[in-house]
PDB file of C-alpha atoms in Angstrom:
ATOM      1  CA  UNK A   1       0.032   0.010   0.002  1.00  0.00           C
ATOM      2  CA  UNK A   2       0.955   3.682  -0.294  1.00  0.00           C
ATOM      3  CA  UNK A   3       1.213   3.804   3.513  1.00  0.00           C
ATOM      4  CA  UNK A   4       3.478   0.903   3.639  1.00  0.00           C
ATOM      5  CA  UNK A   5       5.684   2.456   0.949  1.00  0.00           C
ATOM      6  CA  UNK A   6       5.987   5.684   2.984  1.00  0.00           C
ATOM      7  CA  UNK A   7       6.947   3.524   5.963  1.00  0.00           C
ATOM      8  CA  UNK A   8       9.769   1.935   4.138  1.00  0.00           C
ATOM      9  CA  UNK A   9      11.039   5.189   2.531  1.00  0.00           C
ATOM     10  CA  UNK A  10      13.850   7.311   3.609  1.00  0.00           C
ATOM     11  CA  UNK A  11      11.542  10.357   4.039  1.00  0.00           C
ATOM     12  CA  UNK A  12      11.886  12.375   7.259  1.00  0.00           C
ATOM     13  CA  UNK A  13       8.210  12.986   6.906  1.00  0.00           C
ATOM     14  CA  UNK A  14       6.957   9.325   6.708  1.00  0.00           C
ATOM     15  CA  UNK A  15       4.943   9.496   9.934  1.00  0.00           C
ATOM     16  CA  UNK A  16       3.053  12.561   8.623  1.00  0.00           C
ATOM     17  CA  UNK A  17       2.904  11.309   5.133  1.00  0.00           C
ATOM     18  CA  UNK A  18       1.382   7.941   6.212  1.00  0.00           C
ATOM     19  CA  UNK A  19      -0.971   9.565   8.615  1.00  0.00           C
ATOM     20  CA  UNK A  20      -2.272  11.917   5.839  1.00  0.00           C
ATOM     21  CA  UNK A  21      -2.970   8.921   3.632  1.00  0.00           C
ATOM     22  CA  UNK A  22      -4.667   7.030   6.414  1.00  0.00           C
ATOM     23  CA  UNK A  23      -6.885   9.968   7.142  1.00  0.00           C
ATOM     24  CA  UNK A  24      -7.999  10.180   3.467  1.00  0.00           C
ATOM     25  CA  UNK A  25      -8.767   6.516   3.543  1.00  0.00           C
ATOM     26  CA  UNK A  26     -10.615   6.733   6.790  1.00  0.00           C
ATOM     27  CA  UNK A  27     -12.703   9.577   5.230  1.00  0.00           C
ATOM     28  CA  UNK A  28     -13.359   7.663   2.075  1.00  0.00           C
ATOM     29  CA  UNK A  29     -14.249   4.463   3.951  1.00  0.00           C
ATOM     30  CA  UNK A  30     -16.694   6.413   6.299  1.00  0.00           C
ATOM     31  CA  UNK A  31     -18.315   8.000   3.195  1.00  0.00           C
ATOM     32  CA  UNK A  32     -18.809   4.671   1.501  1.00  0.00           C
ATOM     33  CA  UNK A  33     -19.409   2.556   4.659  1.00  0.00           C
ATOM     34  CA  UNK A  34     -22.704   1.195   3.477  1.00  0.00           C
ATOM     35  CA  UNK A  35     -21.571   0.936  -0.099  1.00  0.00           C
ATOM     36  CA  UNK A  36     -20.282  -2.375  -1.677  1.00  0.00           C
ATOM     37  CA  UNK A  37     -17.101  -0.542  -2.549  1.00  0.00           C
ATOM     38  CA  UNK A  38     -16.020  -0.414   1.133  1.00  0.00           C
ATOM     39  CA  UNK A  39     -13.304  -2.812   1.758  1.00  0.00           C
ATOM     40  CA  UNK A  40     -13.430  -3.340   5.609  1.00  0.00           C
ATOM     41  CA  UNK A  41     -10.249  -5.455   5.581  1.00  0.00           C
ATOM     42  CA  UNK A  42      -8.302  -2.668   4.119  1.00  0.00           C
ATOM     43  CA  UNK A  43      -8.816  -0.345   6.943  1.00  0.00           C
ATOM     44  CA  UNK A  44      -7.472  -2.309   9.874  1.00  0.00           C
ATOM     45  CA  UNK A  45      -4.353  -3.105   7.642  1.00  0.00           C
ATOM     46  CA  UNK A  46      -3.971   0.622   6.901  1.00  0.00           C
ATOM     47  CA  UNK A  47      -4.090   1.580  10.668  1.00  0.00           C
ATOM     48  CA  UNK A  48      -1.315  -1.064  11.362  1.00  0.00           C
ATOM     49  CA  UNK A  49       0.773   0.106   8.403  1.00  0.00           C
ATOM     50  CA  UNK A  50       0.563   3.808   9.599  1.00  0.00           C
ATOM     51  CA  UNK A  51       1.572   2.594  13.072  1.00  0.00           C
ATOM     52  CA  UNK A  52       4.473   0.708  11.756  1.00  0.00           C
ATOM     53  CA  UNK A  53       5.627   3.812   9.560  1.00  0.00           C
ATOM     54  CA  UNK A  54       5.933   5.709  12.758  1.00  0.00           C
ATOM     55  CA  UNK A  55       8.147   3.190  14.287  1.00  0.00           C
ATOM     56  CA  UNK A  56      10.947   4.074  11.829  1.00  0.00           C
ATOM     57  CA  UNK A  57      10.794   7.753  11.931  1.00  0.00           C
ATOM     58  CA  UNK A  58      13.206   8.385  14.805  1.00  0.00           C
ATOM     59  CA  UNK A  59      16.342  10.068  13.581  1.00  0.00           C
ATOM     60  CA  UNK A  60      16.069  13.046  15.937  1.00  0.00           C
ATOM     61  CA  UNK A  61      14.280  13.424  19.367  1.00  0.00           C
ATOM     62  CA  UNK A  62      11.989  16.026  17.709  1.00  0.00           C
ATOM     63  CA  UNK A  63      11.057  13.352  14.891  1.00  0.00           C
ATOM     64  CA  UNK A  64      10.506  10.770  17.637  1.00  0.00           C
ATOM     65  CA  UNK A  65       8.234  13.036  19.615  1.00  0.00           C
ATOM     66  CA  UNK A  66       6.281  14.020  16.489  1.00  0.00           C
ATOM     67  CA  UNK A  67       5.908  10.372  15.487  1.00  0.00           C
ATOM     68  CA  UNK A  68       4.671   9.533  19.046  1.00  0.00           C
ATOM     69  CA  UNK A  69       2.032  12.251  18.774  1.00  0.00           C
ATOM     70  CA  UNK A  70       0.932  10.927  15.484  1.00  0.00           C
ATOM     71  CA  UNK A  71       0.829   7.373  17.025  1.00  0.00           C
ATOM     72  CA  UNK A  72      -1.507   8.743  19.673  1.00  0.00           C
ATOM     73  CA  UNK A  73      -3.875  10.411  17.092  1.00  0.00           C
ATOM     74  CA  UNK A  74      -3.864   7.100  15.086  1.00  0.00           C
ATOM     75  CA  UNK A  75      -4.907   5.141  18.100  1.00  0.00           C
ATOM     76  CA  UNK A  76      -7.566   7.523  18.950  1.00  0.00           C
ATOM     77  CA  UNK A  77      -8.754   7.362  15.321  1.00  0.00           C
ATOM     78  CA  UNK A  78      -8.831   3.680  15.452  1.00  0.00           C
ATOM     79  CA  UNK A  79     -10.934   3.479  18.538  1.00  0.00           C
ATOM     80  CA  UNK A  80     -13.471   5.928  17.304  1.00  0.00           C
ATOM     81  CA  UNK A  81     -13.590   4.478  13.605  1.00  0.00           C
ATOM     82  CA  UNK A  82     -17.098   3.226  12.870  1.00  0.00           C
ATOM     83  CA  UNK A  83     -17.539  -0.349  11.881  1.00  0.00           C
ATOM     84  CA  UNK A  84     -15.281  -3.328  12.366  1.00  0.00           C
ATOM     85  CA  UNK A  85     -11.903  -1.851  12.843  1.00  0.00           C
ATOM     86  CA  UNK A  86     -10.386  -3.306  16.092  1.00  0.00           C
ATOM     87  CA  UNK A  87      -6.888  -3.976  17.060  1.00  0.00           C
ATOM     88  CA  UNK A  88      -5.307  -7.243  16.352  1.00  0.00           C
ATOM     89  CA  UNK A  89      -2.099  -8.955  17.457  1.00  0.00           C
ATOM     90  CA  UNK A  90      -0.048  -6.884  14.860  1.00  0.00           C
ATOM     91  CA  UNK A  91      -1.544  -3.639  16.298  1.00  0.00           C
ATOM     92  CA  UNK A  92      -0.469  -4.604  19.868  1.00  0.00           C
ATOM     93  CA  UNK A  93       2.971  -5.814  18.726  1.00  0.00           C
ATOM     94  CA  UNK A  94       3.426  -2.624  16.717  1.00  0.00           C
ATOM     95  CA  UNK A  95       2.512  -0.442  19.655  1.00  0.00           C
ATOM     96  CA  UNK A  96       5.060  -2.281  21.692  1.00  0.00           C
ATOM     97  CA  UNK A  97       7.736  -1.706  19.039  1.00  0.00           C
ATOM     98  CA  UNK A  98       6.795   1.866  18.960  1.00  0.00           C
ATOM     99  CA  UNK A  99       7.493   2.108  22.766  1.00  0.00           C
ATOM    100  CA  UNK A 100      10.948   0.662  22.134  1.00  0.00           C
ATOM    101  CA  UNK A 101      11.716   2.750  19.127  1.00  0.00           C
ATOM    102  CA  UNK A 102      10.226   6.146  19.943  1.00  0.00           C
ATOM    103  CA  UNK A 103      10.311   6.362  23.695  1.00  0.00           C
ATOM    104  CA  UNK A 104      13.648   6.385  25.799  1.00  0.00           C
ATOM    105  CA  UNK A 105      14.076   3.826  28.670  1.00  0.00           C
ATOM    106  CA  UNK A 106      13.733   6.555  31.300  1.00  0.00           C
ATOM    107  CA  UNK A 107      10.499   8.029  29.735  1.00  0.00           C
ATOM    108  CA  UNK A 108       7.665   6.926  31.986  1.00  0.00           C
ATOM    109  CA  UNK A 109       5.224   6.821  29.019  1.00  0.00           C
ATOM    110  CA  UNK A 110       7.288   3.870  27.671  1.00  0.00           C
ATOM    111  CA  UNK A 111       6.376   1.341  30.472  1.00  0.00           C
ATOM    112  CA  UNK A 112       2.953   2.797  30.908  1.00  0.00           C
ATOM    113  CA  UNK A 113       2.153   2.295  27.236  1.00  0.00           C
ATOM    114  CA  UNK A 114       3.813  -1.050  27.076  1.00  0.00           C
ATOM    115  CA  UNK A 115       1.837  -2.327  30.107  1.00  0.00           C
ATOM    116  CA  UNK A 116      -1.479  -1.050  28.660  1.00  0.00           C
ATOM    117  CA  UNK A 117      -0.850  -2.493  25.224  1.00  0.00           C
ATOM    118  CA  UNK A 118       0.144  -5.954  26.689  1.00  0.00           C
ATOM    119  CA  UNK A 119      -2.688  -5.984  29.152  1.00  0.00           C
ATOM    120  CA  UNK A 120      -5.179  -5.296  26.375  1.00  0.00           C
ATOM    121  CA  UNK A 121      -3.794  -7.970  24.000  1.00  0.00           C
ATOM    122  CA  UNK A 122      -3.994 -10.413  26.884  1.00  0.00           C
ATOM    123  CA  UNK A 123      -7.425  -9.353  27.873  1.00  0.00           C
ATOM    124  CA  UNK A 124      -8.543  -9.653  24.208  1.00  0.00           C
ATOM    125  CA  UNK A 125      -6.919 -13.034  23.663  1.00  0.00           C
ATOM    126  CA  UNK A 126      -4.489 -11.635  21.135  1.00  0.00           C
ATOM    127  CA  UNK A 127      -1.101 -12.242  22.946  1.00  0.00           C
ATOM    128  CA  UNK A 128       0.762 -14.080  20.296  1.00  0.00           C
ATOM    129  CA  UNK A 129       4.472 -14.455  19.254  1.00  0.00           C
ATOM    130  CA  UNK A 130       4.716 -10.901  17.963  1.00  0.00           C
ATOM    131  CA  UNK A 131       3.378  -9.281  21.172  1.00  0.00           C
ATOM    132  CA  UNK A 132       5.578 -11.520  23.380  1.00  0.00           C
ATOM    133  CA  UNK A 133       8.776 -10.640  21.383  1.00  0.00           C
ATOM    134  CA  UNK A 134       8.109  -7.045  21.151  1.00  0.00           C
ATOM    135  CA  UNK A 135       7.354  -6.849  24.807  1.00  0.00           C
ATOM    136  CA  UNK A 136      10.908  -7.836  25.583  1.00  0.00           C
ATOM    137  CA  UNK A 137      12.223  -4.693  23.927  1.00  0.00           C
ATOM    138  CA  UNK A 138       9.527  -2.353  25.072  1.00  0.00           C
ATOM    139  CA  UNK A 139       9.230  -3.136  28.881  1.00  0.00           C
ATOM    140  CA  UNK A 140      11.894  -2.371  31.475  1.00  0.00           C
ATOM    141  CA  UNK A 141      13.095  -5.526  33.180  1.00  0.00           C
ATOM    142  CA  UNK A 142      11.162  -4.886  36.277  1.00  0.00           C
ATOM    143  CA  UNK A 143       7.824  -4.448  34.289  1.00  0.00           C
ATOM    144  CA  UNK A 144       8.605  -7.569  32.115  1.00  0.00           C
ATOM    145  CA  UNK A 145       9.114  -9.596  35.328  1.00  0.00           C
ATOM    146  CA  UNK A 146       5.943  -8.238  36.956  1.00  0.00           C
ATOM    147  CA  UNK A 147       3.809  -9.067  33.740  1.00  0.00           C
ATOM    148  CA  UNK A 148       5.270 -12.483  32.881  1.00  0.00           C
ATOM    149  CA  UNK A 149       7.214 -13.679  36.085  1.00  0.00           C
ATOM    150  CA  UNK A 150      10.450 -14.274  34.203  1.00  0.00           C
ATOM    151  CA  UNK A 151      13.437 -12.409  32.904  1.00  0.00           C
ATOM    152  CA  UNK A 152      13.265 -10.605  29.516  1.00  0.00           C
ATOM    153  CA  UNK A 153      16.059 -13.042  28.362  1.00  0.00           C
ATOM    154  CA  UNK A 154      13.615 -15.993  28.559  1.00  0.00           C
ATOM    155  CA  UNK A 155      12.216 -16.657  25.041  1.00  0.00           C
ATOM    156  CA  UNK A 156       8.555 -17.425  25.762  1.00  0.00           C
ATOM    157  CA  UNK A 157       6.255 -19.156  23.363  1.00  0.00           C
ATOM    158  CA  UNK A 158       2.494 -18.699  23.156  1.00  0.00           C
ATOM    159  CA  UNK A 159       2.229 -22.212  24.706  1.00  0.00           C
ATOM    160  CA  UNK A 160       3.971 -20.775  27.856  1.00  0.00           C
ATOM    161  CA  UNK A 161       1.346 -18.225  28.681  1.00  0.00           C
ATOM    162  CA  UNK A 162      -2.239 -18.722  29.915  1.00  0.00           C
ATOM    163  CA  UNK A 163      -4.526 -20.088  27.135  1.00  0.00           C
ATOM    164  CA  UNK A 164      -7.017 -17.256  27.473  1.00  0.00           C
ATOM    165  CA  UNK A 165      -4.273 -14.719  26.478  1.00  0.00           C
ATOM    166  CA  UNK A 166      -4.127 -16.444  23.070  1.00  0.00           C
ATOM    167  CA  UNK A 167      -7.765 -17.703  22.578  1.00  0.00           C
ATOM    168  CA  UNK A 168      -8.415 -15.382  19.560  1.00  0.00           C
ATOM    169  CA  UNK A 169      -5.301 -15.793  17.529  1.00  0.00           C
ATOM    170  CA  UNK A 170      -5.702 -17.092  14.040  1.00  0.00           C
TER     171      UNK A 170
END
């Protein structure tokens, strides 16, 4: 998609560009929601692609902060999007990756956001391999231990966590 292409580009504006395309797609999808032309599968994918583009826009602290602000707008937009657009395992794993990429280890937002994303993924039964692997990078050692009861160096599999954490994985 165009959003993914921006995410893979060298543009310093990739977060903004991806977000602008996402806003246009959401506006068009909302207009045509009841139409047969509405592709409901494309919208969740577009949200995840826009979040992913923000992961890699982090050359300077100003760019990281701007990308983090865009991430928050994307998440708010996703929550308020009409229809069947809900977070999936990729969404939660990408949010955890965002924590690791955009927020410094001493930034209190990092552990707060990582804990919230992980808790929601578990609550919704979407704690898969991607979520578990990204949590190792996003959460501080103490938070990781408190959430999973082991060291971040332990490579957990989905079979190692409670079954209800993974119940909705495809």
